[in-house]
XYZ file of C-alpha atoms in Angstrom:
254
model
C 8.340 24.021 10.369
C 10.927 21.965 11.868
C 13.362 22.748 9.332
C 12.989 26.658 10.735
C 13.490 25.628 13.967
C 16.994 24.009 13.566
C 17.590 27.128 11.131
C 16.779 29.673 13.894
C 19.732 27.226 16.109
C 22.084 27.383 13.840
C 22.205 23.852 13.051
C 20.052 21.727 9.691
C 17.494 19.426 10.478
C 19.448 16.657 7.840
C 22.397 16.835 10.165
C 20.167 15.334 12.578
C 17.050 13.446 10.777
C 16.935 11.639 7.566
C 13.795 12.295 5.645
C 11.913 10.168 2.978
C 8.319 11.937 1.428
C 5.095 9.507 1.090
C 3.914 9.107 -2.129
C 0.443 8.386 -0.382
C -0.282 10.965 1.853
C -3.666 8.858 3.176
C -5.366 5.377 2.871
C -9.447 5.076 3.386
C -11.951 2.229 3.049
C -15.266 2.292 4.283
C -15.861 -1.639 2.176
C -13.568 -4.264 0.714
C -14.665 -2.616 -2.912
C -14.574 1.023 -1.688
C -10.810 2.280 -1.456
C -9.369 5.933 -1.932
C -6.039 7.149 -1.699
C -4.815 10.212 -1.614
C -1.105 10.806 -3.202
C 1.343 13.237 -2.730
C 1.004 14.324 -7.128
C -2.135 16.218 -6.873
C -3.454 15.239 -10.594
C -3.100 11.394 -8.977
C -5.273 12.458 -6.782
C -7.774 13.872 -9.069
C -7.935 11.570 -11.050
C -8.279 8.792 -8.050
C -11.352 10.623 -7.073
C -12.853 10.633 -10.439
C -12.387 6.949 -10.727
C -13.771 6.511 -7.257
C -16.952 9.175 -7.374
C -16.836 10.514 -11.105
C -15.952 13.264 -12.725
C -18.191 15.653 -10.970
C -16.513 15.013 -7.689
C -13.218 15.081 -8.865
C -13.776 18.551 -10.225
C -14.989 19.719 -6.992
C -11.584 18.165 -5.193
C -10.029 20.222 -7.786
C -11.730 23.968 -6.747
C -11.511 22.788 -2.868
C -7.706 22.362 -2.850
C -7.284 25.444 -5.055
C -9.457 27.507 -2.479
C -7.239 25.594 0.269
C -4.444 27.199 -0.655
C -5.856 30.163 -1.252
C -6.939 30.099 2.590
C -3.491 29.028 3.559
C -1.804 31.689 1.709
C -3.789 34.365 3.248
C -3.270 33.045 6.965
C -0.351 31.408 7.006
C 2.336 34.630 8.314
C -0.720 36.946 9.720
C -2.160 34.062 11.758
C -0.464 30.166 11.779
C 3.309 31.431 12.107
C 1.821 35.212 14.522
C 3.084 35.387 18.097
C -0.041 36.931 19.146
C -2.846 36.513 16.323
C -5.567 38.438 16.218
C -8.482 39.657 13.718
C -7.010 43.001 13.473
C -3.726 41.537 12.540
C -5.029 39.247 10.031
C -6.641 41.730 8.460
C -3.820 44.106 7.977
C -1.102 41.576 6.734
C -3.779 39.493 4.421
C -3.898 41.739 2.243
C -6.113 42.377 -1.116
C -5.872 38.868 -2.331
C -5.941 37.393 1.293
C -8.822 38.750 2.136
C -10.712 37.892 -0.848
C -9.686 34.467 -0.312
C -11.230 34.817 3.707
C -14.123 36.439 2.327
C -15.161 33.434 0.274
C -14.970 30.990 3.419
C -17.758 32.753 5.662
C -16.526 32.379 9.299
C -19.945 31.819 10.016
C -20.162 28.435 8.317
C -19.179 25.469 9.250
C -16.636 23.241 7.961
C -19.338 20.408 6.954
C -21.294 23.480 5.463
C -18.536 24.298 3.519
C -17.945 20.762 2.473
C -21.179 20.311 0.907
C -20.426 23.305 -1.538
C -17.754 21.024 -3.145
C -18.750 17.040 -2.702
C -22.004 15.378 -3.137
C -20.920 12.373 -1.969
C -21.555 11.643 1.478
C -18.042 9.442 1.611
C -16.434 12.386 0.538
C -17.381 15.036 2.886
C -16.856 12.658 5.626
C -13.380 12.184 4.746
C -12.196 15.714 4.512
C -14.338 16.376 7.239
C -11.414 14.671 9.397
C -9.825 18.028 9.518
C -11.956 18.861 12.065
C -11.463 15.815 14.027
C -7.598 16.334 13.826
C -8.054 18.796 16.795
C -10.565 17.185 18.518
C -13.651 18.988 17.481
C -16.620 18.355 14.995
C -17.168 18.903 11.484
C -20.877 20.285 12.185
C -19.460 23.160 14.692
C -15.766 23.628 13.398
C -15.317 27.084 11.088
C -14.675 26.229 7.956
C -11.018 27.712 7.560
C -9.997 24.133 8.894
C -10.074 23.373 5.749
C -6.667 24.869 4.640
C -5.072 21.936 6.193
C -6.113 20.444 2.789
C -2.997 22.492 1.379
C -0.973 21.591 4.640
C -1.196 18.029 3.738
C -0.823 18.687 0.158
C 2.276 20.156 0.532
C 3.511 16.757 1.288
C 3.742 13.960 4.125
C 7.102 13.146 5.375
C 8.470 9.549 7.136
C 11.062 10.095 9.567
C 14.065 6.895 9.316
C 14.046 5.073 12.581
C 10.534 6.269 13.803
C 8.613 9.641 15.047
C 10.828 9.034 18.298
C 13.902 10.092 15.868
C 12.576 13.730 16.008
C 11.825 13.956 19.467
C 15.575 12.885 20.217
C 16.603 15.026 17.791
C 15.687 18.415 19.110
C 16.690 17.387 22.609
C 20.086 16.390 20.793
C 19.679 20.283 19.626
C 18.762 21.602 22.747
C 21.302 20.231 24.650
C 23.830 21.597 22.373
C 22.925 24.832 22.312
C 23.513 24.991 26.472
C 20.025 23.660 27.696
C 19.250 21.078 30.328
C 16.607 18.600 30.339
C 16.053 16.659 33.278
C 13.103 13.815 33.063
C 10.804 12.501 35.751
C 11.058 15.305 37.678
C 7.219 15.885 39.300
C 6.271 20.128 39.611
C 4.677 20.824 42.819
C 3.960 23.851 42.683
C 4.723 27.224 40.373
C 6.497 30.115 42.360
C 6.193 33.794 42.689
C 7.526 36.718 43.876
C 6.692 39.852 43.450
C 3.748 39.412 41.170
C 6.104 37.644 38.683
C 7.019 33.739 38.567
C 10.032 32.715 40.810
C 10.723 29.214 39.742
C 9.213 25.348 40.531
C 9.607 23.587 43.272
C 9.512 19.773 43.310
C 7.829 16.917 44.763
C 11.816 16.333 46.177
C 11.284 19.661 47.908
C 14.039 21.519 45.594
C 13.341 24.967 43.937
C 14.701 25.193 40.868
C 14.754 29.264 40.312
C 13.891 30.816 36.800
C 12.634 34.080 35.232
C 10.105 32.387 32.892
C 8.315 29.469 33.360
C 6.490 27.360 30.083
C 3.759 24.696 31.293
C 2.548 22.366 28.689
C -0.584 20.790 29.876
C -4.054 21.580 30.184
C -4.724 25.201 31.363
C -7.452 24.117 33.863
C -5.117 22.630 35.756
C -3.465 25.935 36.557
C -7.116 27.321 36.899
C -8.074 24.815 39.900
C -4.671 25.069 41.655
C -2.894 21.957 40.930
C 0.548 24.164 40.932
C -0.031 26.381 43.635
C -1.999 29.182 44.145
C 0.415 31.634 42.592
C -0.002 29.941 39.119
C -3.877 29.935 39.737
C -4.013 33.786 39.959
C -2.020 34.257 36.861
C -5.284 32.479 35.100
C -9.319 34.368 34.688
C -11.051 33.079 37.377
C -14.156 31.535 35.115
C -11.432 29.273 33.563
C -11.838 27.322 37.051
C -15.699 27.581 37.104
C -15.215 25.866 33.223
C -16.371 22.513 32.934
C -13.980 19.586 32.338
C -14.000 18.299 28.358
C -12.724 15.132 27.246
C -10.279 15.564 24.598
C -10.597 12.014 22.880
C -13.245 9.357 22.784
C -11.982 6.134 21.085
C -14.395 2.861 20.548
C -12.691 -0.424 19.966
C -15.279 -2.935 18.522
């Protein structure tokens, strides 16, 4: 995904970052005995779960990733990569094989449902049902196509030299060169418009800083009960307002 990006700009992402893959993609316990990891050669894998739950599990790892990517394949350009997805789109660019592959993951089941059709052990559902919880939501009410992030992560785990903080520097390093112009800890008042169309921001220093597009990357309810302006309020429905507040993260620390 990144690698497109820099594409699209002109530029390669190994100009920029340096790249190593994981060989293990993800470490669990839930004891000092119990241990699973999951490696970036799938076969390792398999045969990691077989020593860890037995051969029946391991078999059912083996027809969940293969379904996986079957889900992937089948969503990946009509849905994950679409500017504006929708069911009508999906269904058109699937095609035969794609939507054999949708039909087979009912969108009326749950992840956790869907779960229980591969593993019988408890330890196992649990841990793939952490695709779910990688968005914030729950196993027990997420659809089941979550779990085609099982072929995401498949596909292979990558550590970035020098830290995640390397990429974020890189594509402002990016940015910058193609002509843009970041400017940090500078507080947004208020949205602007004119004309039925967004002017510009103006800032807690009182300047307007004029633009024909404006991006806002935080929670849409704060648009909804006017925290920039009234102008960016209307450009919302008005029951995203009336919308209770969720929490997007609980954490205990024991």
């Amino acid at each position: 995904m990144f690698a497109d990006i820099f594409a699209r700009a002109g530029a390669r992402l190994e100009d920029y970052l340096t790249l190593h893959p994981a060989d293990i993609l993800a470490r669990h316990a839930w004891s000092a005995e119990e241990r699973l990891d999951l490696f970036a050669a799938r076969e390792r894998t398999i045969d990691a779960i077989g020593a860890f739950a037995g051969a029946a599990e391991a078999a059912g790892y083996r027809r969940f990733i293969a379904d996986a990517g079957r889900l992937y394949a089948a969503l990946d350009a009509s849905f994950l990569r679409a500017g504006q997805p929708s069911l009508l789109g999906v269904l058109r660019r699937a095609g035969p094989g794609g939507l054999r592959a949708l039909a087979g993951v009912s969108r009326f089941r749950t992840l956790w449902q869907a779960l229980e059709t591969y593993f019988r052990d408890p330890r196992l559902r649990q841990l793939f049902g952490r695709y779910a919880t990688y968005c914030g939501a729950s196993p027990f009410l997420a659809p089941a196509t979550l779990m085609l992030i099982a072929h995401v992560e498949q596909e292979g785990v990558w550590l970035v030299e020098g830290g995640m903080y390397r990429l974020a520097t890189a594509l402002a390093g990016l940015a910058t060169a193609r002509g843009a112009i970041i400017r940090y800890e500078s507080e947004v008042t208020s949205i602007d418009a004119a004309g039925g169309r967004v002017a510009g921001v103006t800032l807690a220093s009182g300047e307007v800083v004029a633009a024909n597009a404006v991006i806002v990357n935080a929670d849409s309810r704060a648009l909804a009960i006017g925290l920039f302006g009234p102008a960016a309020r209307a450009a919302l429905p008005r029951q995203c307002a009336r919308a209770p507040a969720s929490l997007s993260a609980i954490t205990w620390a024991m």
